[in-house]
Coordinates of C-alpha atoms in Angstrom, one line a residue:
V277 CA 0.0 0.0 0.0
V278 CA 1.4 3.4 -1.0
V279 CA 0.4 6.3 1.1
V280 CA 0.6 9.7 -0.5
K281 CA 0.2 12.9 1.5
E282 CA -2.6 15.3 0.5
S283 CA -0.2 18.1 -0.5
K284 CA 1.6 15.8 -2.9
M285 CA -1.7 14.5 -4.3
K286 CA -2.7 18.1 -5.1
T287 CA 0.6 18.7 -6.8
A288 CA 0.3 15.5 -8.8
K289 CA -3.2 16.4 -9.9
G290 CA -2.1 19.8 -11.0
I291 CA 0.8 18.5 -13.1
F292 CA -1.4 15.8 -14.6
A293 CA -4.1 18.5 -15.6
F294 CA -1.4 20.7 -17.1
L295 CA -0.1 17.8 -19.2
I296 CA -3.5 17.0 -20.5
F297 CA -4.1 20.7 -21.3
F298 CA -0.8 20.9 -23.1
M299 CA -1.5 17.8 -25.1
L300 CA -4.9 19.2 -26.2
L301 CA -3.1 22.3 -27.4
L302 CA -0.8 20.3 -29.6
K303 CA -3.6 18.1 -31.0
D304 CA -3.4 19.0 -34.6
G305 CA -1.6 17.2 -37.5
N306 CA 2.0 16.5 -36.7
C307 CA 2.0 18.3 -33.4
M308 CA 1.6 15.1 -31.5
K309 CA 4.5 13.3 -33.2
K310 CA 7.4 12.5 -30.9
R311 CA 10.3 14.7 -31.8
R312 CA 13.3 15.7 -29.8
N313 CA 13.5 19.1 -31.4
F314 CA 10.6 21.5 -31.3
P315 CA 10.2 22.6 -34.9
K316 CA 8.6 25.8 -36.1
K317 CA 5.6 23.9 -37.4
N318 CA 4.7 22.9 -33.8
I319 CA 5.3 26.5 -32.6
K320 CA 2.8 27.7 -35.3
C321 CA 0.3 25.1 -34.2
L322 CA 0.7 26.1 -30.6
N323 CA 0.2 29.8 -31.5
K324 CA -2.9 28.9 -33.4
R325 CA -4.3 27.1 -30.5
L326 CA -3.5 29.9 -28.1
N327 CA -5.1 32.5 -30.4
Y328 CA -8.2 30.3 -30.7
I329 CA -8.5 30.1 -27.0
N330 CA -8.0 33.8 -26.6
S331 CA -10.6 34.5 -29.2
K332 CA -13.1 32.2 -27.4
I333 CA -12.4 33.9 -24.0
I334 CA -12.9 37.4 -25.6
S335 CA -16.1 36.3 -27.3
R336 CA -17.5 34.8 -24.0
R337 CA -16.7 38.0 -22.2
K338 CA -18.5 40.0 -24.9
E339 CA -21.6 37.7 -24.7
N340 CA -21.7 38.0 -20.9
Y341 CA -21.4 41.8 -21.2
V342 CA -24.3 41.9 -23.7
K343 CA -26.4 39.6 -21.6
M344 CA -25.8 41.8 -18.5
N345 CA -26.8 44.9 -20.4
M346 CA -30.0 43.2 -21.7
T347 CA -30.9 42.1 -18.2
E348 CA -30.4 45.7 -17.0
N349 CA -32.6 47.0 -19.8
K350 CA -35.4 44.6 -19.0
I351 CA -35.6 45.9 -15.4
K352 CA -38.0 48.8 -15.7
G353 CA -38.6 51.2 -12.9
K354 CA -41.9 52.5 -11.9
D355 CA -42.9 56.2 -12.1
I356 CA -44.6 57.5 -9.0
I357 CA -46.9 60.5 -9.6
Y358 CA -49.3 62.2 -7.3
G359 CA -52.3 64.6 -7.2
N360 CA -53.6 66.3 -10.3
E361 CA -50.9 64.8 -12.6
C362 CA -52.0 61.3 -11.6
R363 CA -55.7 62.0 -12.1
N364 CA -55.2 63.7 -15.4
E365 CA -53.2 60.9 -16.8
L366 CA -55.8 58.3 -15.8
L367 CA -58.5 60.6 -17.3
K368 CA -56.7 60.7 -20.6
G369 CA -56.7 56.9 -20.9
I370 CA -60.4 56.8 -19.9
L371 CA -61.4 59.4 -22.5
T372 CA -59.4 57.6 -25.2
V373 CA -61.5 54.5 -24.8
S374 CA -64.7 56.6 -24.5
D375 CA -64.0 58.5 -27.7
V376 CA -63.7 55.3 -29.7
V377 CA -66.6 53.4 -28.1
K378 CA -69.1 56.2 -28.2
L379 CA -69.0 56.2 -32.0
T380 CA -70.9 52.9 -31.9
L381 CA -73.7 54.2 -29.6
G382 CA -77.3 54.6 -30.8
P383 CA -79.2 53.6 -33.9
R384 CA -76.9 55.7 -36.1
G385 CA -73.7 54.3 -34.5
R386 CA -70.8 53.4 -36.7
N387 CA -68.5 50.4 -36.8
V388 CA -64.9 50.2 -35.6
L389 CA -62.1 48.3 -37.4
L390 CA -59.8 46.5 -35.0
E391 CA -56.3 45.4 -36.0
K392 CA -55.5 41.8 -35.0
D393 CA -52.1 40.2 -34.4
Y394 CA -53.0 37.5 -36.9
G395 CA -55.7 37.2 -39.6
S396 CA -57.8 39.8 -41.1
P397 CA -59.0 42.9 -39.2
L398 CA -62.3 42.7 -37.2
I399 CA -65.2 45.1 -38.0
I400 CA -67.4 45.4 -34.9
N401 CA -69.5 47.8 -32.9
D402 CA -69.5 46.1 -29.6
G403 CA -68.3 48.3 -26.8
V404 CA -66.7 45.7 -24.5
T405 CA -64.8 44.1 -27.4
I406 CA -63.5 47.4 -28.6
A407 CA -62.4 48.3 -25.1
K408 CA -60.5 45.0 -24.7
N409 CA -58.5 45.6 -27.8
I410 CA -57.3 49.1 -26.8
S411 CA -53.8 49.3 -25.4
L412 CA -51.6 52.4 -25.1
K413 CA -47.8 52.7 -25.1
D414 CA -47.9 55.3 -22.3
R415 CA -48.2 53.2 -19.1
K416 CA -49.8 56.0 -17.1
K417 CA -52.6 56.5 -19.6
N418 CA -52.9 52.7 -20.1
N419 CA -54.0 52.4 -16.4
G420 CA -57.0 54.5 -17.3
V421 CA -57.7 52.2 -20.2
K422 CA -57.6 49.2 -17.9
L423 CA -60.1 50.8 -15.5
M424 CA -62.5 51.4 -18.4
Q425 CA -62.0 47.8 -19.5
E426 CA -63.0 46.6 -16.1
S427 CA -66.1 48.8 -16.1
T428 CA -67.3 47.5 -19.4
N429 CA -66.6 43.9 -18.4
I430 CA -68.7 44.2 -15.3
S431 CA -71.6 45.6 -17.3
N432 CA -71.2 42.8 -19.9
D433 CA -71.2 40.1 -17.2
K434 CA -74.2 41.4 -15.3
A435 CA -76.4 42.7 -18.2
G436 CA -74.9 41.2 -21.3
D437 CA -75.4 44.6 -23.1
G438 CA -75.1 48.3 -22.7
T439 CA -71.3 48.3 -22.6
S440 CA -71.1 51.4 -24.9
S441 CA -73.4 53.3 -22.6
T442 CA -71.4 52.2 -19.6
A443 CA -68.2 53.5 -21.2
L444 CA -69.7 56.8 -22.0
M445 CA -71.2 57.3 -18.5
T446 CA -68.1 56.2 -16.8
A447 CA -66.0 58.7 -18.8
T448 CA -68.4 61.6 -18.1
I449 CA -68.7 60.9 -14.4
T450 CA -65.0 60.5 -14.0
K451 CA -64.3 63.7 -15.9
K452 CA -66.7 65.8 -13.8
G453 CA -65.4 64.2 -10.6
I454 CA -61.8 64.9 -11.4
E455 CA -62.6 68.5 -12.3
Q456 CA -64.1 69.0 -8.8
V457 CA -61.2 67.2 -7.0
N458 CA -58.6 69.2 -9.0
N459 CA -60.4 72.4 -7.7
N460 CA -59.6 71.3 -4.1
H461 CA -63.0 69.8 -3.4
N462 CA -63.2 66.9 -1.0
P463 CA -63.6 63.6 -2.9
I464 CA -65.5 61.8 -0.2
P465 CA -68.7 63.9 -0.5
I466 CA -68.5 63.6 -4.2
Q467 CA -68.3 59.8 -4.0
R468 CA -71.3 59.7 -1.6
G469 CA -73.2 62.0 -4.0
I470 CA -72.5 59.7 -6.9
Q471 CA -73.7 56.6 -5.0
L472 CA -76.8 58.4 -3.8
A473 CA -77.7 59.6 -7.3
S474 CA -77.1 56.1 -8.8
K475 CA -79.6 54.6 -6.4
M476 CA -82.2 57.2 -7.3
I477 CA -81.6 56.7 -11.0
M478 CA -82.0 52.9 -10.7
E479 CA -85.3 53.3 -8.8
K480 CA -86.5 55.7 -11.5
I481 CA -85.5 53.3 -14.3
K482 CA -87.3 50.4 -12.6
S483 CA -90.5 52.4 -12.3
L484 CA -90.3 53.3 -16.1
S485 CA -89.4 49.7 -17.2
T486 CA -91.9 47.5 -19.0
P487 CA -91.9 43.8 -18.2
I488 CA -91.4 41.4 -21.1
K489 CA -94.6 39.4 -21.7
T490 CA -95.2 38.8 -25.4
Y491 CA -93.3 37.2 -28.2
K492 CA -93.0 40.6 -29.9
D493 CA -91.2 42.0 -26.9
I494 CA -88.6 39.2 -27.0
L495 CA -88.2 39.6 -30.8
N496 CA -87.6 43.4 -30.5
I497 CA -84.9 42.9 -27.8
A498 CA -83.3 40.0 -29.6
T499 CA -83.1 42.0 -32.9
I500 CA -81.5 45.0 -31.2
A501 CA -79.0 42.7 -29.4
S502 CA -78.2 41.1 -32.7
N503 CA -77.1 44.4 -34.3
N504 CA -80.5 44.9 -35.9
D505 CA -80.3 41.5 -37.6
V506 CA -84.0 40.5 -38.0
H507 CA -83.3 36.9 -39.0
M508 CA -81.0 36.2 -36.0
G509 CA -83.5 38.0 -33.7
Q510 CA -86.3 35.6 -34.9
I511 CA -84.1 32.6 -34.1
I512 CA -83.3 33.8 -30.6
A513 CA -86.9 34.8 -30.0
N514 CA -88.2 31.4 -31.1
A515 CA -85.8 29.7 -28.7
Y516 CA -86.8 31.7 -25.7
D517 CA -90.5 31.5 -26.6
K518 CA -90.4 27.8 -26.6
L519 CA -88.0 27.1 -23.7
G520 CA -88.7 30.1 -21.5
K521 CA -86.5 32.9 -20.1
N522 CA -84.4 30.5 -18.0
A523 CA -83.5 28.4 -21.0
A524 CA -80.0 27.1 -21.6
I525 CA -79.0 28.1 -25.1
I526 CA -75.7 27.0 -26.7
L527 CA -74.1 28.6 -29.8
D528 CA -72.1 26.3 -32.1
D529 CA -70.4 26.6 -35.4
N530 CA -72.3 25.4 -38.4
A531 CA -70.7 24.2 -41.7
D532 CA -73.9 25.2 -43.6
I533 CA -74.3 28.8 -44.8
N534 CA -77.8 29.0 -43.1
D535 CA -78.4 29.5 -39.4
K536 CA -80.3 26.6 -37.7
L537 CA -82.2 26.2 -34.5
E538 CA -82.3 22.8 -32.9
F539 CA -84.2 21.7 -29.7
T540 CA -82.9 18.8 -27.6
E541 CA -84.9 17.3 -24.8
G542 CA -83.1 15.5 -22.0
Y543 CA -79.4 14.9 -21.9
N544 CA -77.1 14.4 -24.9
F545 CA -73.6 12.8 -24.5
D546 CA -71.0 13.1 -27.2
R547 CA -69.1 9.9 -27.7

């Protein structure tokens, strides 16, 4: 048994690693041939290897430097703004959405063309869809856009319609409220006044509302909800007239050019 001290083992390992590295440097053509003299050809080979290693080291350093700069550029700080400046930036984003959506409001409303990341553009006059597809480069104004998107989404989830009116009223109330706050008025009484007025308006609307009773009422509402498409309004009205207002209606793609209405009783399982 041969016992070697730890220091000698480290020295032996270092020498062995150096020899392997030196042999790799000379691994080209006649560089590995055993010769007593060290010819110029081997020196050229060694220089080539050293130059190659140096170029690799330099390129690696450049890559690491570029990666470090890219990482620093990705880290974006946040702008902190207060008071009137903050409110005005939010209002600009809200009004941007409102100015686009209000074009579709009413019987004489116009369509809006939306650019898509893929495929052909989308021509539509639905307020919530238009609001979802609006995004601004300015992050301050874009926060106002997000607030408007949330408002239209809530209206769409609860009522299923009226998103354009929601966008217009939201922008108007926000604009008037910010004007008062910028003039050093207390925002708390303004908020309470808006909530009180909304309750009064809802009660007034309920008193003026007309319950849906006949097939003609369903047809009129379905036609308006279908962008004044009478044929689609008739299909929807027929479905609700037969199944009732609590019916479960499913929309599915049809390979045919004509729209169809199918009634299914009981359960249907697809195999």
